[in-house]
């Protein structure tokens, strides 16, 4: 049982650093995109610095954290294989698949920005950043509440939370436009 607690602790630590990396990388995307609209030489100075910051965050923190979080999760599942039969774990693993897909899409965006290809607006990136937040909320509630989780209310809650994020984003965008 002591080994289980160590593995679970390591899993949780790397999940936290994984999410921290995902939250911050998209923030860096926003800054890179906005720096592209600055005049020279400010544009070039900022772009160079954001590329370095993104590279270090992505390859030194985010990707290693993702691999280690998954590694320790698989180890936990080897210790507790009965979890795979529980509905909450199956749903959680579905959200983990979504999180991995989210990270892969972030990696594609990262590669584009490193090559000075700007396909998305900073507003899109601000909205995109909420994807990881929604997944985080869903996973935490699933893990904490387990079988006590009411699936219908949970789905409604996640949808309402997403709507609130969208409304908050629109409100923030209006404030930014007024202050510009």
C-alpha atoms as one frame of an Amber mdcrd trajectory, in Angstrom:
protein
   0.000   0.000   0.000   2.903   2.353   0.665   4.192   1.885  -2.906   0.709
   2.727  -4.182   0.732   6.059  -2.295   4.162   6.978  -3.691   3.082   6.151
  -7.239  -0.186   8.046  -6.805   1.709  11.072  -5.437   4.118  11.067  -8.380
   1.198  10.716 -10.802  -0.536  13.719  -9.232   2.639  15.844  -9.263   3.191
  15.199 -12.964  -0.484  15.785 -13.803  -0.178  19.195 -12.117   3.002  20.109
 -13.992   1.473  18.797 -17.238  -1.554  21.063 -16.868   0.653  23.991 -15.832
   2.612  23.528 -19.053  -0.542  23.300 -21.159  -2.036  26.414 -19.568   1.137
  28.436 -20.011   2.066  27.309 -23.527  -1.210  28.619 -24.935  -0.643  31.879
 -23.051   2.738  32.090 -24.798   0.948  31.470 -28.102  -1.230  34.521 -27.386
   1.863  36.627 -26.701   3.653  35.352 -29.828   0.674  36.135 -32.032   0.257
  39.604 -30.540   4.002  40.285 -30.850   3.705  39.616 -34.576   1.652  42.823
 -34.877   4.290  44.986 -33.156   6.627  47.273 -35.117  10.302  46.393 -35.676
  12.578  45.872 -33.792  10.171  45.136 -30.908   8.501  42.394 -32.970  11.736
  40.499 -33.624  12.979  40.831 -30.040   9.698  39.573 -28.572   9.315  36.778
 -31.131  12.818  35.480 -30.393  12.229  35.530 -26.638   8.801  33.862 -26.841
  10.199  31.121 -29.071  12.907  30.365 -26.512  10.394  30.392 -23.645   7.964
  28.159 -25.551  10.714  25.705 -26.500  11.917  25.336 -22.920   8.409  25.040
 -21.488   7.291  22.558 -24.128  10.277  20.221 -24.160  11.612  20.546 -20.611
   8.336  20.663 -18.646   5.178  19.865 -20.620   6.122  16.817 -22.715   8.155
  15.123 -19.944   5.325  15.768 -17.472   2.791  14.269 -19.875   4.874  11.123
 -20.337   5.547  10.747 -16.613   1.893  11.360 -15.670   0.816   8.643 -18.116
   3.613   6.309 -16.971   2.594   6.564 -13.309  -1.098   6.280 -14.261  -0.408
   3.013 -16.070   1.561   1.797 -13.064  -1.423   2.631 -10.827  -3.705   0.699
 -13.160  -1.347  -2.284 -12.934  -1.563  -2.112  -9.144  -5.361  -1.598  -9.184
  -6.689  -3.290 -12.349 -10.229  -3.368 -10.914 -10.462   0.367 -11.655 -10.730
  -0.405 -15.347 -14.156  -1.924 -14.688 -15.471   1.201 -12.975 -17.521   3.614
 -15.108 -15.896   6.719 -13.618 -12.446   5.454 -14.645 -13.608   4.684 -18.176
 -15.012   8.210 -18.519 -11.838   9.666 -16.970  -9.705   7.803 -19.501 -11.893
   9.263 -22.247 -11.040  12.742 -20.956  -7.357  11.774 -20.824  -7.574  10.828
 -24.515  -9.102  14.278 -25.157  -6.264  15.863 -23.190  -3.657  14.037 -25.262
  -5.441  15.152 -28.452  -5.464  18.716 -27.076  -1.722  18.513 -26.447  -1.055
  17.160 -29.927  -3.019  20.070 -31.430  -1.029  22.449 -29.208   2.143  20.832
 -30.522   1.061  21.500 -34.101   0.343  25.136 -33.220   3.701  25.325 -31.424
   5.513  24.093 -34.550   3.679  26.631 -36.734   4.551  29.531 -34.444   8.186
  28.413 -34.196   8.238  28.672 -38.018   6.493  32.090 -38.018   3.241  30.684
 -39.383   0.278  32.492 -37.819  -2.993  30.695 -38.584  -4.920  31.682 -35.462
  -5.800  34.940 -33.759  -4.902  35.750 -30.177  -8.632  35.671 -29.371  -8.861
  32.116 -30.726  -5.927  31.145 -28.515  -7.553  32.668 -25.442 -10.626  30.572
 -26.136  -8.515  27.496 -26.970  -6.833  27.822 -23.567 -10.154  26.987 -21.895
 -10.148  23.474 -23.394  -7.624  22.259 -20.830  -9.606  23.971 -18.065 -12.775
  22.098 -18.977 -10.916  18.778 -19.096  -9.298  19.524 -15.727 -12.658  20.236
 -14.088 -14.195  17.081 -15.529 -11.326  14.831 -14.442 -11.076  16.251 -10.923
 -14.804  15.832 -10.304 -14.752  12.304 -11.716 -11.793  11.263  -9.560 -13.055
  12.837  -6.348 -16.732  11.863  -6.604 -16.224   8.466  -8.315 -19.455   6.433
  -8.097 -21.269   9.233  -6.282 -20.961  11.322  -9.434 -24.334  11.915 -11.027
 -23.643  11.623 -14.764 -26.560  13.739 -15.921 -25.813  16.618 -13.561 -22.122
  16.294 -14.340 -22.661  16.644 -18.076 -25.031  19.570 -17.545 -22.480  21.146
 -15.184 -19.640  20.855 -17.712 -21.831  22.346 -20.459 -22.894  25.240 -18.202
 -19.292  25.791 -17.156 -18.288  25.933 -20.836 -21.034  28.471 -21.538 -19.841
  30.597 -18.607 -16.296  30.501 -19.967 -17.557  31.609 -23.402 -19.555  34.462
 -21.874 -16.579  35.501 -19.749 -14.388  35.460 -22.836 -16.804  37.677 -24.777
 -17.076  40.070 -21.819 -13.271  40.251 -21.516 -12.932  40.833 -25.269 -15.342
  43.776 -25.097 -13.373  45.307 -22.218 -10.118  44.932 -24.168 -11.656  46.528
 -27.268 -12.959  49.480 -25.247  -9.555  50.026 -23.621  -7.697  49.884 -26.949
